[in-house]
Short mmCIF file of C-alpha atoms in Angstrom, two decimals:
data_model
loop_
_atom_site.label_atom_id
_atom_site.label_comp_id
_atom_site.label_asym_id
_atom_site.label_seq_id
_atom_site.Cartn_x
_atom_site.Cartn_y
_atom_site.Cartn_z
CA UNK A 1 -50.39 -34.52 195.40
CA UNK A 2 -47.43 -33.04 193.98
CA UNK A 3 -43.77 -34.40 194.06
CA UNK A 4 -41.43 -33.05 195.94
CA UNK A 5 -38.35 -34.08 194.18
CA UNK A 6 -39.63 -31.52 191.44
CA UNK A 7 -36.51 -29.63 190.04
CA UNK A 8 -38.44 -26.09 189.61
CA UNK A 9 -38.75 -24.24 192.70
CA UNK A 10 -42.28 -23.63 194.35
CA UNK A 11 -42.92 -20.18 195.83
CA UNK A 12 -43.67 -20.22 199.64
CA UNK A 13 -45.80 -18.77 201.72
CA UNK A 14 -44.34 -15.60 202.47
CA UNK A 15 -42.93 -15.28 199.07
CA UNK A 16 -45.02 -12.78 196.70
CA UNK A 17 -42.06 -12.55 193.60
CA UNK A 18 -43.30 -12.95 190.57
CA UNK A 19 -41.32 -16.45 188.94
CA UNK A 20 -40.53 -17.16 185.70
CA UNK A 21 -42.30 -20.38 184.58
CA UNK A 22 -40.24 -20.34 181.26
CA UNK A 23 -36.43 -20.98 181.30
CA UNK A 24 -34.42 -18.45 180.08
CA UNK A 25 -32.79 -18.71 176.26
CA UNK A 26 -29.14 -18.25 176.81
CA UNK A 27 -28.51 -17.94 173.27
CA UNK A 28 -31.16 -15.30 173.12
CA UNK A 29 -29.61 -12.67 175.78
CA UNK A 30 -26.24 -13.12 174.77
CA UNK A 31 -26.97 -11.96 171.22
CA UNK A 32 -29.00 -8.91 173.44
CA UNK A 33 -25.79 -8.30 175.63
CA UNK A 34 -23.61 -8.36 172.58
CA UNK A 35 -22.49 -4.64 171.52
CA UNK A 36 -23.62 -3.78 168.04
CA UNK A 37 -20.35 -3.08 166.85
CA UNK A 38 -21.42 -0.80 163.43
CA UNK A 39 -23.06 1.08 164.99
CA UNK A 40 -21.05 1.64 167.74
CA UNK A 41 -18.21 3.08 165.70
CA UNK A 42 -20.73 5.05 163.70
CA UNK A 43 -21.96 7.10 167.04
CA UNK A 44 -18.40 7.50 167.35
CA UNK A 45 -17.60 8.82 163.89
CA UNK A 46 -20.49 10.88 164.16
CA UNK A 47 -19.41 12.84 167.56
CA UNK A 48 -15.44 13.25 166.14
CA UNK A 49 -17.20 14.83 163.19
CA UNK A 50 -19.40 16.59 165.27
CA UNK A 51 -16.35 18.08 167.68
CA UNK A 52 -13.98 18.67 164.70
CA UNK A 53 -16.30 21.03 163.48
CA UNK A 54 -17.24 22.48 166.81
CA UNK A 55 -13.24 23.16 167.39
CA UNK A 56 -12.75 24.42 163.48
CA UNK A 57 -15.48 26.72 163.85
CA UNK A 58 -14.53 27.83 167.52
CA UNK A 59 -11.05 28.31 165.42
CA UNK A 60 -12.68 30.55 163.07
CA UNK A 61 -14.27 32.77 165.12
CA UNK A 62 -11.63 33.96 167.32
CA UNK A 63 -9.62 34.29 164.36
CA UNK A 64 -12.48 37.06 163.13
CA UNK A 65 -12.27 38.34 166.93
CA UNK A 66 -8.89 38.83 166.92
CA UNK A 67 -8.67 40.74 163.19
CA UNK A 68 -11.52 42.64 164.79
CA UNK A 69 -9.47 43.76 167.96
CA UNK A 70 -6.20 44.44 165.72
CA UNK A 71 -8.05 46.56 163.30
CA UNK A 72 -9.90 48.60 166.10
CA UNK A 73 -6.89 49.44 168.15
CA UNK A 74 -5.91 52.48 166.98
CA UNK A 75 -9.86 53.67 167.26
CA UNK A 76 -9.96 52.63 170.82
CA UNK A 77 -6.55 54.52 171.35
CA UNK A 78 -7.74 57.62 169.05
CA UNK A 79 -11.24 57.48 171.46
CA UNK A 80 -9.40 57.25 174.52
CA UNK A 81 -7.45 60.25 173.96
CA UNK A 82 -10.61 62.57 172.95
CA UNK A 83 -11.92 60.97 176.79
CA UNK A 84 -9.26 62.16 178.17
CA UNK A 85 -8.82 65.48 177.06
CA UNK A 86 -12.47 66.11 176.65
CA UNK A 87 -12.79 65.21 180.87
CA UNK A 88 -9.65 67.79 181.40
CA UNK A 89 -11.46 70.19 179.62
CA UNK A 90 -14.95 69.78 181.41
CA UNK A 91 -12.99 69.84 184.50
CA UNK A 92 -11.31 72.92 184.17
CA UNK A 93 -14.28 74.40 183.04
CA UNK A 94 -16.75 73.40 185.98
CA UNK A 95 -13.73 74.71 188.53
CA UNK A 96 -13.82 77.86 186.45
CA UNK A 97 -17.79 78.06 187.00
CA UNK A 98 -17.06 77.00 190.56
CA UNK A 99 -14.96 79.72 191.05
CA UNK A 100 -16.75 82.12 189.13
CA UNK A 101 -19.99 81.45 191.95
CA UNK A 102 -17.71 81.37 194.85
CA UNK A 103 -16.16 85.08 193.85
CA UNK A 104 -19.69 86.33 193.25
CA UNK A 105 -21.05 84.85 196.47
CA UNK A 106 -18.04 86.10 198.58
CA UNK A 107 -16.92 89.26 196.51
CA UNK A 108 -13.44 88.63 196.81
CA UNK A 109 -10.89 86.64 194.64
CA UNK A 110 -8.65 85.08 197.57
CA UNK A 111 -11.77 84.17 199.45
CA UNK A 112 -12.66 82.23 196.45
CA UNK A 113 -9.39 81.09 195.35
CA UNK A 114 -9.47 79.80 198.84
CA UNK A 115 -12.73 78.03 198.92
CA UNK A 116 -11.74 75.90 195.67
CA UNK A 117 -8.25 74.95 197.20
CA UNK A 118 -10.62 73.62 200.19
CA UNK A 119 -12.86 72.08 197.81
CA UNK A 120 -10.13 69.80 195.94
CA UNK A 121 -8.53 68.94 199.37
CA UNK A 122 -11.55 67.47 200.59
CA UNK A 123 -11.86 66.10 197.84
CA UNK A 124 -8.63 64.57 197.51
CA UNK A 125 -9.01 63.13 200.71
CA UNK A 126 -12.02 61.33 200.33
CA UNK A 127 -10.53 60.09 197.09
CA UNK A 128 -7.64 58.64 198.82
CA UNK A 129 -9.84 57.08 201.62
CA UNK A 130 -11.71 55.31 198.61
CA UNK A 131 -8.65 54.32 197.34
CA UNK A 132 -7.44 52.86 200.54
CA UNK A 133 -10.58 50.95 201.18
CA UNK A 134 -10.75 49.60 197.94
CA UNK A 135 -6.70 48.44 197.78
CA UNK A 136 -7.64 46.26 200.64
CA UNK A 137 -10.74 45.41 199.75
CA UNK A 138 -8.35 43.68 196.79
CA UNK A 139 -6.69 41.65 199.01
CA UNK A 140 -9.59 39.59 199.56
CA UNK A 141 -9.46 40.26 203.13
CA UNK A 142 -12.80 38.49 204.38
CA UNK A 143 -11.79 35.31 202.07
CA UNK A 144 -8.77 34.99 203.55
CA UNK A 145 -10.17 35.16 206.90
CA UNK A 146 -12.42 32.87 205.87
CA UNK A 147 -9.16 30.34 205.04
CA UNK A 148 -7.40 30.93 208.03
CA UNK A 149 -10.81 29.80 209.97
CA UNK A 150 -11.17 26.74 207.78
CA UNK A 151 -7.62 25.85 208.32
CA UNK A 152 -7.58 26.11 211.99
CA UNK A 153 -10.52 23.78 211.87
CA UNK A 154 -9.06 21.53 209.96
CA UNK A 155 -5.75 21.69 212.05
CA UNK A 156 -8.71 21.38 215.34
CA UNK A 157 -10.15 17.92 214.15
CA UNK A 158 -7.04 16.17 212.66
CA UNK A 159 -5.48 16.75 216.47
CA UNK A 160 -8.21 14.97 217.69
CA UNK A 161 -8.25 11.98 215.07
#
């Protein structure tokens, strides 16, 4: 018949843990808890390493981007004016060729001269409409909406709190 004045605990009835019939060495899971201090500092030497050479590289590379940029500058700017003088040019010549049709379709030069002037006002206007749409569109008009919904929400609840 066993003792009840045993000083290990028994399990119960209801209790299905798993218990530890050993005692625990203290001595033992300290040393385990203990932080391995060499090696520690290591890991850490290791990732400053790792990071300065990240950051000196990183360094190094937008120095080579930026000599890149400064010496193609004036190409860009050389390239930029051909664009823009080559797009004159092609569109003087297509309202040439567009005028050209239009005289040969309506056999007279005002007609056509007229026609073209049409042309580039409707055009102009639907320019300016998409130029409109688009400057608003800018001013983020749905996200600020948006805010001013959130807000008032916000504004809602804390009056009720």
């Amino acid at each position: 018949m066993p003792s009840t004045d045993s000083a290990e605990p028994r399990p119960g009835p209801g209790d299905d843990a798993p218990h530890d019939e050993t005692p625990r060495d203290e001595a033992a899971s300290a040393g385990a808890d203990r932080l391995d201090i060499p090696a520690a500092w290591e890991a850490a030497r290791t990732l400053f390493d790792a990071t300065r050479e990240f950051v000196a590289s990183l360094f190094a590379l937008a120095r080579s981007e930026l000599r890149l940029a400064r010496v193609s500058w004036p190409l860009v700017f050389a390239l930029l004016v051909v664009l823009v003088g080559l797009s004159l040019s092609l569109w003087a010549s297509l309202i040439a060729l567009i005028g050209w049709g239009l005289y040969l379709l309506t056999h007279s030069v005002g007609l056509a001269l007229a026609a073209l002037v049409g042309v580039h006002v409707v055009l102009l206007v639907v320019a300016r409409l998409m130029l409109r749409r688009t400057a608003r569109n800018m001013t983020m008009p749905a996200t600020r909406d948006e805010m001013r919904h959130l807000f008032a929400r916000a504004r809602k609840h804390a009056s009720k709190d």
